[in-house]
Amino acid sequence: MSSKNKPGNDLFLYLLRLGDTSLVLSHRLAEWCGHGPILEEDIAMTNISLDLIGQARILLGYASRVEGKGRSEDDLAYLREERAFYNVLLAEQPNGDFACTMVRQLFISSYQFFLFEALQKSADETIAAFAAKSLKEVTYHLRHSSEWVLRLGDGTAESREKTVQAVNELWMYTRDLFDMDSVDRNLLTAGIAPDMNLVKEKWEQKITGVLKESTIPVPPSDAWMASGSREGKHTEHLGYLLAEMQILPRTYPGASW
Amino acid sequence: MKGNTPTPEKIMQALASVCDPEIPVLSIIDLGIVRDVKIKNNIPEISITPTYTGCPAMKVIEDEIREAIRKEGLEDVIVKTVLAPPWTTDWIGTEAKEKLKAYGIAPPEKSSPDKSTLFGSPKAVACPRCASSDTEMISQFGSTACKALYRCRTCREPFDYFKCL
Ligand SMILES: [Zn+2]
């Protein structure tokens, strides 16, 4: 039944994009487990990771039902290959130092905050319920990362330098968050997905505000931007992440514990 | 099978014995996790909602619900997870908040996260031990997803705060 242009296929792809972003970022944050700079932050990052895995389960579980081919949420998470993942490029970027992780988190939490805020009004009831639920948690994530970027940017010379560097390195992945292809446009017409240009405006306002307050320069508007997540084209980092995330279910198919 | 017919009242009574594994002084009824109980063809259908989307206790809670229903002599039960309307700390009753406080966890203040959660300073939370309001937040994220970590400046004890959602 489902060909590339069927509405169900658009919805399936859209759910994978949202779900994969949560899943991949969750995995990145879990890499900090036991390595946080202080105990409280170790706990904070793994808490956020847990919220994100909760998001991923809801979204991939729904994607599984929309697809209707008997692939479970676990099959989708563990048995797809790199090119079949549609997470935003920013989510897969390595943790780097703590400043880098917090800048990445600020960018993505802010993106999720305004996206989920809009998705609360989605014509798709499951997505609307998911968005209303997750927005409450993302509010805490955004506050956490905003406060850290502020503290690091307006902190010591070293913390400031690392934060400036993180912003400059990650900035090129921020346009990819808002790219729209036919899937987004079809779902926008159907009232299921929001106009990402409107989400982008709010995102820019928030980020510009936090960076200015942190005394961090906002990168120029004509900076070079990477893209490709909508087509499953990734940076070299995703393959390694998936290798680690998927090794157990691939080595021991059907393993449970 | 004891051959008894389930009623929503009996089921609710059974569910009142199921506690949150992470906050054992509160039942899932106290927490507002149970959203609906229906009986369809003599089979109880229980709708529950997660406190946090990634709450690892949900699976345990579901298993304990099945166990509690089995103890009532009923073999079959359907446990459904619903997301809308989203769970809020406002569903924790006054009595339950007192139980939390007695257990050493500062209960959530009224009202859900809003712009002030996002941009404002954290709320003044009273110490559950000495009731002093001279407290400070150590971390927004505590030992479980639903708690933040605070410290009392008066009695110097750290404590958990059940944060608003
Ligand atoms: Zn005290």
CSV table of C-alpha atoms and ligand atoms in Angstrom, one decimal:
chain,number,residue,atom,x,y,z
A,1,MET,CA,0.0,0.0,0.0
A,2,SER,CA,2.5,2.6,1.1
A,3,SER,CA,4.5,4.2,-1.7
A,4,LYS,CA,6.8,7.2,-1.1
A,5,ASN,CA,4.0,9.7,-1.6
A,6,LYS,CA,1.3,8.2,0.7
A,7,PRO,CA,0.5,10.4,3.7
A,8,GLY,CA,1.2,7.5,6.0
A,9,ASN,CA,4.7,7.3,4.7
A,10,ASP,CA,5.2,11.1,5.4
A,11,LEU,CA,4.0,10.6,8.9
A,12,PHE,CA,6.3,7.6,9.4
A,13,LEU,CA,9.3,9.5,8.2
A,14,TYR,CA,8.4,12.5,10.3
A,15,LEU,CA,8.1,10.4,13.5
A,16,LEU,CA,11.5,8.8,12.7
A,17,ARG,CA,13.1,12.2,12.4
A,18,LEU,CA,11.7,13.4,15.8
A,19,GLY,CA,12.3,10.0,17.5
A,20,ASP,CA,15.8,9.5,16.1
A,21,THR,CA,16.9,12.9,17.3
A,22,SER,CA,15.7,12.1,20.8
A,23,LEU,CA,17.3,8.6,20.7
A,24,VAL,CA,20.7,9.7,19.4
A,25,LEU,CA,21.0,12.7,21.7
A,26,SER,CA,19.9,10.4,24.6
A,27,HIS,CA,22.8,8.1,23.8
A,28,ARG,CA,25.3,10.9,23.6
A,29,LEU,CA,24.2,12.2,27.0
A,30,ALA,CA,24.4,8.7,28.5
A,31,GLU,CA,28.1,8.6,27.4
A,32,TRP,CA,28.6,11.1,30.3
A,33,CYS,CA,27.4,8.6,32.8
A,34,GLY,CA,30.2,8.3,35.4
A,35,HIS,CA,32.2,11.0,33.7
A,36,GLY,CA,30.4,14.2,34.7
A,37,PRO,CA,32.5,17.0,36.0
A,38,ILE,CA,30.6,17.0,39.3
A,39,LEU,CA,28.2,14.4,40.7
A,40,GLU,CA,25.2,16.7,40.3
A,41,GLU,CA,25.9,17.2,36.6
A,42,ASP,CA,26.4,13.5,36.0
A,43,ILE,CA,22.9,13.0,37.4
A,44,ALA,CA,21.5,15.9,35.5
A,45,MET,CA,22.8,14.7,32.1
A,46,THR,CA,21.6,11.1,32.7
A,47,ASN,CA,18.2,12.5,33.9
A,48,ILE,CA,17.9,14.4,30.6
A,49,SER,CA,19.0,11.3,28.7
A,50,LEU,CA,16.3,9.3,30.4
A,51,ASP,CA,13.6,11.9,29.4
A,52,LEU,CA,14.9,11.7,25.8
A,53,ILE,CA,14.7,7.9,25.7
A,54,GLY,CA,11.1,8.3,27.0
A,55,GLN,CA,10.5,10.6,24.0
A,56,ALA,CA,12.1,8.2,21.6
A,57,ARG,CA,10.0,5.3,22.9
A,58,ILE,CA,6.8,7.1,22.4
A,59,LEU,CA,7.7,8.4,18.9
A,60,LEU,CA,9.3,5.2,17.6
A,61,GLY,CA,6.5,3.2,19.1
A,62,TYR,CA,4.0,5.3,17.2
A,63,ALA,CA,6.1,5.1,14.1
A,64,SER,CA,6.0,1.3,14.4
A,65,ARG,CA,2.2,1.4,14.5
A,66,VAL,CA,2.0,3.9,11.6
A,67,GLU,CA,4.2,1.7,9.5
A,68,GLY,CA,2.2,-1.4,10.4
A,69,LYS,CA,4.8,-3.8,9.1
A,70,GLY,CA,5.5,-5.5,12.4
A,71,ARG,CA,8.8,-3.7,13.1
A,72,SER,CA,8.7,-2.8,16.8
A,73,GLU,CA,10.2,0.3,18.5
A,74,ASP,CA,13.2,-1.8,19.4
A,75,ASP,CA,13.6,-3.0,15.8
A,76,LEU,CA,13.5,0.6,14.6
A,77,ALA,CA,16.1,1.7,17.2
A,78,TYR,CA,18.5,-1.2,16.9
A,79,LEU,CA,18.2,-2.7,13.4
A,80,ARG,CA,18.3,0.2,11.1
A,81,GLU,CA,21.5,1.3,9.5
A,82,GLU,CA,23.1,4.7,9.4
A,83,ARG,CA,21.4,6.0,6.2
A,84,ALA,CA,18.0,5.0,7.5
A,85,PHE,CA,18.4,7.3,10.6
A,86,TYR,CA,17.0,10.8,10.3
A,87,ASN,CA,18.1,12.5,13.5
A,88,VAL,CA,19.3,16.1,13.1
A,89,LEU,CA,23.0,16.3,12.5
A,90,LEU,CA,23.5,18.3,15.7
A,91,ALA,CA,22.3,15.4,17.9
A,92,GLU,CA,25.0,13.1,16.8
A,93,GLN,CA,27.9,15.5,17.3
A,94,PRO,CA,30.4,14.2,19.9
A,95,ASN,CA,30.2,15.4,23.5
A,96,GLY,CA,33.6,17.2,23.4
A,97,ASP,CA,34.1,19.0,26.7
A,98,PHE,CA,31.4,20.0,29.1
A,99,ALA,CA,30.9,23.4,27.4
A,100,CYS,CA,30.4,21.7,24.1
A,101,THR,CA,27.8,19.4,25.5
A,102,MET,CA,26.0,22.3,27.1
A,103,VAL,CA,26.0,24.4,24.0
A,104,ARG,CA,24.7,21.4,21.9
A,105,GLN,CA,22.0,20.9,24.6
A,106,LEU,CA,21.0,24.6,24.6
A,107,PHE,CA,20.6,24.5,20.8
A,108,ILE,CA,18.6,21.3,20.7
A,109,SER,CA,16.5,21.9,23.9
A,110,SER,CA,15.5,25.3,22.5
A,111,TYR,CA,14.6,23.7,19.1
A,112,GLN,CA,12.6,21.0,20.9
A,113,PHE,CA,10.9,23.6,23.2
A,114,PHE,CA,9.5,25.7,20.3
A,115,LEU,CA,8.8,22.7,18.1
A,116,PHE,CA,6.9,20.9,20.8
A,117,GLU,CA,5.1,24.1,21.8
A,118,ALA,CA,3.8,24.3,18.2
A,119,LEU,CA,3.1,20.5,18.0
A,120,GLN,CA,0.7,20.7,20.9
A,121,LYS,CA,-1.7,22.0,18.3
A,122,SER,CA,-1.0,19.2,15.8
A,123,ALA,CA,-4.1,17.7,14.1
A,124,ASP,CA,-2.6,14.3,15.0
A,125,GLU,CA,-3.8,13.5,18.5
A,126,THR,CA,-1.0,11.2,19.4
A,127,ILE,CA,1.6,13.8,18.4
A,128,ALA,CA,-0.3,16.6,20.2
A,129,ALA,CA,-0.4,14.5,23.4
A,130,PHE,CA,3.2,13.6,23.1
A,131,ALA,CA,4.2,17.3,22.6
A,132,ALA,CA,2.2,18.5,25.6
A,133,LYS,CA,3.8,15.9,27.8
A,134,SER,CA,7.4,16.3,26.6
A,135,LEU,CA,7.3,20.1,26.6
A,136,LYS,CA,7.1,20.1,30.4
A,137,GLU,CA,10.3,18.1,30.6
A,138,VAL,CA,12.1,20.0,27.9
A,139,THR,CA,11.3,23.2,29.8
A,140,TYR,CA,13.6,21.9,32.5
A,141,HIS,CA,16.3,20.8,30.0
A,142,LEU,CA,16.3,24.3,28.4
A,143,ARG,CA,16.6,26.1,31.7
A,144,HIS,CA,19.4,23.8,32.7
A,145,SER,CA,21.5,24.4,29.6
A,146,SER,CA,20.7,28.1,29.4
A,147,GLU,CA,22.0,28.6,32.9
A,148,TRP,CA,25.1,26.6,32.2
A,149,VAL,CA,26.0,28.5,29.0
A,150,LEU,CA,25.4,31.7,30.9
A,151,ARG,CA,27.7,30.6,33.7
A,152,LEU,CA,30.4,29.3,31.4
A,153,GLY,CA,30.3,32.2,28.9
A,154,ASP,CA,30.3,34.8,31.6
A,155,GLY,CA,32.7,32.8,33.8
A,156,THR,CA,36.5,32.4,33.7
A,157,ALA,CA,38.6,33.2,30.7
A,158,GLU,CA,39.0,29.5,30.1
A,159,SER,CA,35.3,28.6,30.4
A,160,ARG,CA,34.5,31.5,28.1
A,161,GLU,CA,37.0,30.5,25.5
A,162,LYS,CA,35.7,26.9,25.4
A,163,THR,CA,32.1,28.1,25.1
A,164,VAL,CA,32.9,30.4,22.3
A,165,GLN,CA,34.7,27.6,20.5
A,166,ALA,CA,31.8,25.2,21.1
A,167,VAL,CA,29.3,27.8,19.6
A,168,ASN,CA,31.5,28.3,16.6
A,169,GLU,CA,32.0,24.6,16.0
A,170,LEU,CA,28.3,23.6,16.4
A,171,TRP,CA,26.8,26.6,14.7
A,172,MET,CA,27.0,25.0,11.2
A,173,TYR,CA,24.6,22.3,12.3
A,174,THR,CA,21.8,24.6,13.4
A,175,ARG,CA,20.2,25.3,10.0
A,176,ASP,CA,19.6,21.6,9.5
A,177,LEU,CA,17.2,21.7,12.5
A,178,PHE,CA,14.8,23.8,10.5
A,179,ASP,CA,15.2,22.5,6.9
A,180,MET,CA,11.9,21.6,5.3
A,181,ASP,CA,11.4,19.0,2.5
A,182,SER,CA,8.2,17.6,1.0
A,183,VAL,CA,7.5,15.5,4.1
A,184,ASP,CA,7.4,18.7,6.3
A,185,ARG,CA,5.4,20.6,3.7
A,186,ASN,CA,2.8,17.9,3.2
A,187,LEU,CA,2.3,17.5,7.0
A,188,LEU,CA,2.2,21.3,7.4
A,189,THR,CA,-0.7,21.4,4.9
A,190,ALA,CA,-2.4,18.6,6.8
A,191,GLY,CA,-2.1,20.6,10.0
A,192,ILE,CA,0.1,17.9,11.6
A,193,ALA,CA,3.5,19.6,11.6
A,194,PRO,CA,4.3,23.3,12.1
A,195,ASP,CA,6.0,25.7,9.7
A,196,MET,CA,9.7,25.4,10.8
A,197,ASN,CA,10.4,29.0,9.7
A,198,LEU,CA,8.2,30.2,12.6
A,199,VAL,CA,10.0,27.8,15.0
A,200,LYS,CA,13.3,29.1,13.7
A,201,GLU,CA,12.4,32.7,14.4
A,202,LYS,CA,11.6,31.9,18.0
A,203,TRP,CA,14.7,29.7,18.3
A,204,GLU,CA,17.0,32.5,17.0
A,205,GLN,CA,15.5,35.0,19.4
A,206,LYS,CA,16.0,32.7,22.4
A,207,ILE,CA,19.6,31.7,21.4
A,208,THR,CA,20.6,35.3,20.5
A,209,GLY,CA,19.3,36.4,23.9
A,210,VAL,CA,21.2,33.7,25.8
A,211,LEU,CA,24.5,34.2,23.9
A,212,LYS,CA,24.4,38.0,24.3
A,213,GLU,CA,23.8,37.6,28.0
A,214,SER,CA,26.7,35.2,28.1
A,215,THR,CA,28.9,37.7,26.3
A,216,ILE,CA,29.4,35.1,23.5
A,217,PRO,CA,29.5,36.5,20.0
A,218,VAL,CA,26.6,35.2,17.7
A,219,PRO,CA,28.2,33.7,14.6
A,220,PRO,CA,27.6,35.7,11.3
A,221,SER,CA,24.4,35.0,9.4
A,222,ASP,CA,26.3,34.0,6.3
A,223,ALA,CA,28.3,31.3,8.1
A,224,TRP,CA,28.6,28.0,6.1
A,225,MET,CA,25.9,25.5,7.0
A,226,ALA,CA,25.7,21.7,6.8
A,227,SER,CA,22.5,19.9,5.9
A,228,GLY,CA,21.4,16.4,5.0
A,229,SER,CA,19.6,14.8,7.9
A,230,ARG,CA,16.2,14.8,6.1
A,231,GLU,CA,17.8,12.5,3.5
A,232,GLY,CA,19.6,10.3,6.1
A,233,LYS,CA,23.0,11.9,5.2
A,234,HIS,CA,25.1,12.2,8.3
A,235,THR,CA,28.4,13.3,9.6
A,236,GLU,CA,31.1,10.6,10.2
A,237,HIS,CA,30.1,10.4,13.9
A,238,LEU,CA,26.8,8.7,13.7
A,239,GLY,CA,28.1,5.3,12.4
A,240,TYR,CA,30.4,4.9,15.5
A,241,LEU,CA,27.5,5.9,17.8
A,242,LEU,CA,25.2,3.3,16.2
A,243,ALA,CA,27.9,0.6,16.3
A,244,GLU,CA,28.0,1.0,20.1
A,245,MET,CA,24.3,1.5,20.6
A,246,GLN,CA,23.3,-1.5,18.4
A,247,ILE,CA,26.0,-4.0,19.1
A,248,LEU,CA,24.2,-6.0,21.8
A,249,PRO,CA,20.8,-6.6,20.0
A,250,ARG,CA,22.7,-7.3,16.7
A,251,THR,CA,25.1,-9.7,18.3
A,252,TYR,CA,22.5,-11.5,20.4
A,253,PRO,CA,19.2,-11.1,18.4
A,254,GLY,CA,16.2,-11.2,20.6
A,255,ALA,CA,18.2,-10.9,23.8
A,256,SER,CA,16.2,-9.7,26.8
A,257,TRP,CA,17.0,-9.1,30.4
B,1,MET,CA,-10.8,-17.7,40.2
B,2,LYS,CA,-12.9,-16.8,43.2
B,3,GLY,CA,-15.6,-16.2,40.7
B,4,ASN,CA,-16.2,-12.6,41.8
B,5,THR,CA,-17.3,-9.9,39.5
B,6,PRO,CA,-15.0,-7.0,39.2
B,7,THR,CA,-16.4,-3.5,39.9
B,8,PRO,CA,-14.5,-0.2,39.4
B,9,GLU,CA,-14.7,0.3,43.2
B,10,LYS,CA,-13.1,-3.0,44.0
B,11,ILE,CA,-10.4,-2.4,41.4
B,12,MET,CA,-9.6,1.1,42.8
B,13,GLN,CA,-9.3,-0.5,46.2
B,14,ALA,CA,-6.9,-3.0,44.9
B,15,LEU,CA,-4.9,-0.3,43.1
B,16,ALA,CA,-4.6,1.7,46.4
B,17,SER,CA,-2.3,-1.0,47.6
B,18,VAL,CA,0.1,-0.5,44.7
B,19,CYS,CA,2.9,1.9,45.6
B,20,ASP,CA,5.3,3.9,43.5
B,21,PRO,CA,8.6,1.9,43.8
B,22,GLU,CA,10.6,5.1,44.0
B,23,ILE,CA,8.4,6.8,46.5
B,24,PRO,CA,7.0,3.9,48.6
B,25,VAL,CA,4.9,6.1,50.9
B,26,LEU,CA,2.6,7.0,48.0
B,27,SER,CA,0.2,4.8,46.1
B,28,ILE,CA,-0.4,5.2,42.4
B,29,ILE,CA,-3.8,6.6,43.3
B,30,ASP,CA,-2.2,9.2,45.6
B,31,LEU,CA,0.1,10.2,42.7
B,32,GLY,CA,-2.7,10.5,40.2
B,33,ILE,CA,-1.1,7.9,37.9
B,34,VAL,CA,-4.4,6.0,37.5
B,35,ARG,CA,-6.6,7.9,35.1
B,36,ASP,CA,-9.5,5.5,34.5
B,37,VAL,CA,-10.9,2.2,35.4
B,38,LYS,CA,-13.5,0.5,33.2
B,39,ILE,CA,-14.9,-3.0,33.3
B,40,LYS,CA,-15.4,-4.6,29.8
B,41,ASN,CA,-16.8,-8.1,29.7
B,42,ASN,CA,-15.8,-8.7,33.3
B,43,ILE,CA,-12.2,-7.7,32.4
B,44,PRO,CA,-10.8,-4.6,34.2
B,45,GLU,CA,-9.3,-2.0,31.9
B,46,ILE,CA,-7.0,0.3,33.7
B,47,SER,CA,-5.5,3.5,32.1
B,48,ILE,CA,-2.4,4.9,33.7
B,49,THR,CA,-0.2,7.9,32.7
B,50,PRO,CA,3.5,8.3,33.2
B,51,THR,CA,4.8,11.0,35.5
B,52,TYR,CA,7.8,11.5,33.3
B,53,THR,CA,8.0,10.0,29.7
B,54,GLY,CA,11.2,8.1,30.5
B,55,CYS,CA,10.1,7.0,34.0
B,56,PRO,CA,11.6,3.6,34.5
B,57,ALA,CA,9.2,2.8,37.3
B,58,MET,CA,6.3,2.5,34.8
B,59,LYS,CA,7.1,-1.0,33.9
B,60,VAL,CA,7.3,-2.1,37.5
B,61,ILE,CA,4.1,-0.3,38.3
B,62,GLU,CA,2.3,-2.1,35.4
B,63,ASP,CA,3.6,-5.5,36.8
B,64,GLU,CA,2.5,-4.6,40.3
B,65,ILE,CA,-1.0,-3.6,39.0
B,66,ARG,CA,-1.3,-7.0,37.4
B,67,GLU,CA,-0.2,-8.7,40.6
B,68,ALA,CA,-2.7,-6.7,42.7
B,69,ILE,CA,-5.6,-7.6,40.4
B,70,ARG,CA,-4.5,-11.3,40.4
B,71,LYS,CA,-4.7,-11.2,44.2
B,72,GLU,CA,-8.4,-10.1,43.8
B,73,GLY,CA,-8.9,-13.4,42.1
B,74,LEU,CA,-9.0,-12.0,38.6
B,75,GLU,CA,-6.9,-13.5,35.9
B,76,ASP,CA,-7.2,-11.0,33.1
B,77,VAL,CA,-6.5,-7.3,33.2
B,78,ILE,CA,-5.7,-4.7,30.5
B,79,VAL,CA,-3.3,-2.0,31.4
B,80,LYS,CA,-3.2,0.9,29.0
B,81,THR,CA,-0.8,3.9,29.0
B,82,VAL,CA,-2.4,7.2,28.1
B,83,LEU,CA,-0.5,10.5,27.6
B,84,ALA,CA,-3.3,13.1,27.4
B,85,PRO,CA,-4.0,15.0,29.4
B,86,PRO,CA,-0.3,15.1,30.6
B,87,TRP,CA,0.3,14.2,34.2
B,88,THR,CA,0.8,17.2,36.5
B,89,THR,CA,2.0,17.4,40.1
B,90,ASP,CA,-1.3,19.2,40.8
B,91,TRP,CA,-2.9,15.8,40.8
B,92,ILE,CA,-1.1,14.8,44.0
B,93,GLY,CA,-3.6,15.3,46.7
B,94,THR,CA,-3.2,17.4,49.9
B,95,GLU,CA,-3.0,14.2,52.1
B,96,ALA,CA,-0.4,12.7,49.8
B,97,LYS,CA,1.6,15.9,50.0
B,98,GLU,CA,1.7,15.5,53.8
B,99,LYS,CA,2.9,11.9,53.4
B,100,LEU,CA,5.7,13.1,51.1
B,101,LYS,CA,6.8,15.8,53.6
B,102,ALA,CA,6.8,13.2,56.5
B,103,TYR,CA,8.9,11.0,54.3
B,104,GLY,CA,11.5,13.8,53.9
B,105,ILE,CA,10.6,15.0,50.4
B,106,ALA,CA,9.4,18.5,50.0
B,107,PRO,CA,6.1,18.4,48.1
B,108,PRO,CA,5.6,20.2,44.8
B,109,GLU,CA,4.4,23.8,45.0
B,110,LYS,CA,1.1,24.5,43.2
B,111,SER,CA,1.2,25.2,39.5
B,112,SER,CA,3.0,23.7,36.6
B,113,PRO,CA,6.2,24.9,34.8
B,114,ASP,CA,5.6,28.1,32.8
B,115,LYS,CA,7.8,30.9,31.7
B,116,SER,CA,8.9,31.6,35.2
B,117,THR,CA,10.3,28.0,35.4
B,118,LEU,CA,12.2,28.7,32.2
B,119,PHE,CA,13.6,32.1,33.0
B,120,GLY,CA,12.9,33.0,36.6
B,121,SER,CA,14.7,32.0,39.7
B,122,PRO,CA,13.8,28.8,41.5
B,123,LYS,CA,10.8,28.9,43.9
B,124,ALA,CA,11.4,29.1,47.7
B,125,VAL,CA,10.9,25.6,48.9
B,126,ALA,CA,10.4,24.9,52.6
B,127,CYS,CA,12.6,22.3,54.3
B,128,PRO,CA,10.7,19.2,55.0
B,129,ARG,CA,12.6,18.6,58.3
B,130,CYS,CA,12.7,22.0,60.0
B,131,ALA,CA,10.2,24.0,57.8
B,132,SER,CA,12.7,26.7,57.3
B,133,SER,CA,12.3,28.6,54.0
B,134,ASP,CA,16.0,29.5,53.9
B,135,THR,CA,16.9,26.8,51.4
B,136,GLU,CA,18.9,26.7,48.1
B,137,MET,CA,18.7,24.5,45.0
B,138,ILE,CA,21.8,22.4,44.5
B,139,SER,CA,20.6,20.8,41.3
B,140,GLN,CA,17.4,20.8,39.2
B,141,PHE,CA,17.9,17.1,38.6
B,142,GLY,CA,17.9,14.7,41.6
B,143,SER,CA,18.0,11.0,42.4
B,144,THR,CA,14.9,10.3,40.2
B,145,ALA,CA,13.4,12.1,37.2
B,146,CYS,CA,10.7,13.8,39.3
B,147,LYS,CA,13.0,15.3,42.0
B,148,ALA,CA,15.4,18.2,42.4
B,149,LEU,CA,18.1,18.4,45.0
B,150,TYR,CA,17.9,21.1,47.6
B,151,ARG,CA,19.8,22.1,50.8
B,152,CYS,CA,18.5,23.7,53.9
B,153,ARG,CA,20.6,26.6,55.2
B,154,THR,CA,19.1,26.4,58.6
B,155,CYS,CA,19.4,22.7,59.6
B,156,ARG,CA,22.1,22.1,56.9
B,157,GLU,CA,20.4,19.0,55.7
B,158,PRO,CA,20.1,18.2,52.0
B,159,PHE,CA,16.6,17.1,50.8
B,160,ASP,CA,14.7,16.1,47.7
B,161,TYR,CA,12.1,18.4,46.2
B,162,PHE,CA,9.3,16.9,44.1
B,163,LYS,CA,9.5,19.4,41.3
B,164,CYS,CA,6.5,20.8,39.6
B,165,LEU,CA,5.4,19.4,36.3
C,1,ZN,ZN,15.9,22.4,57.5
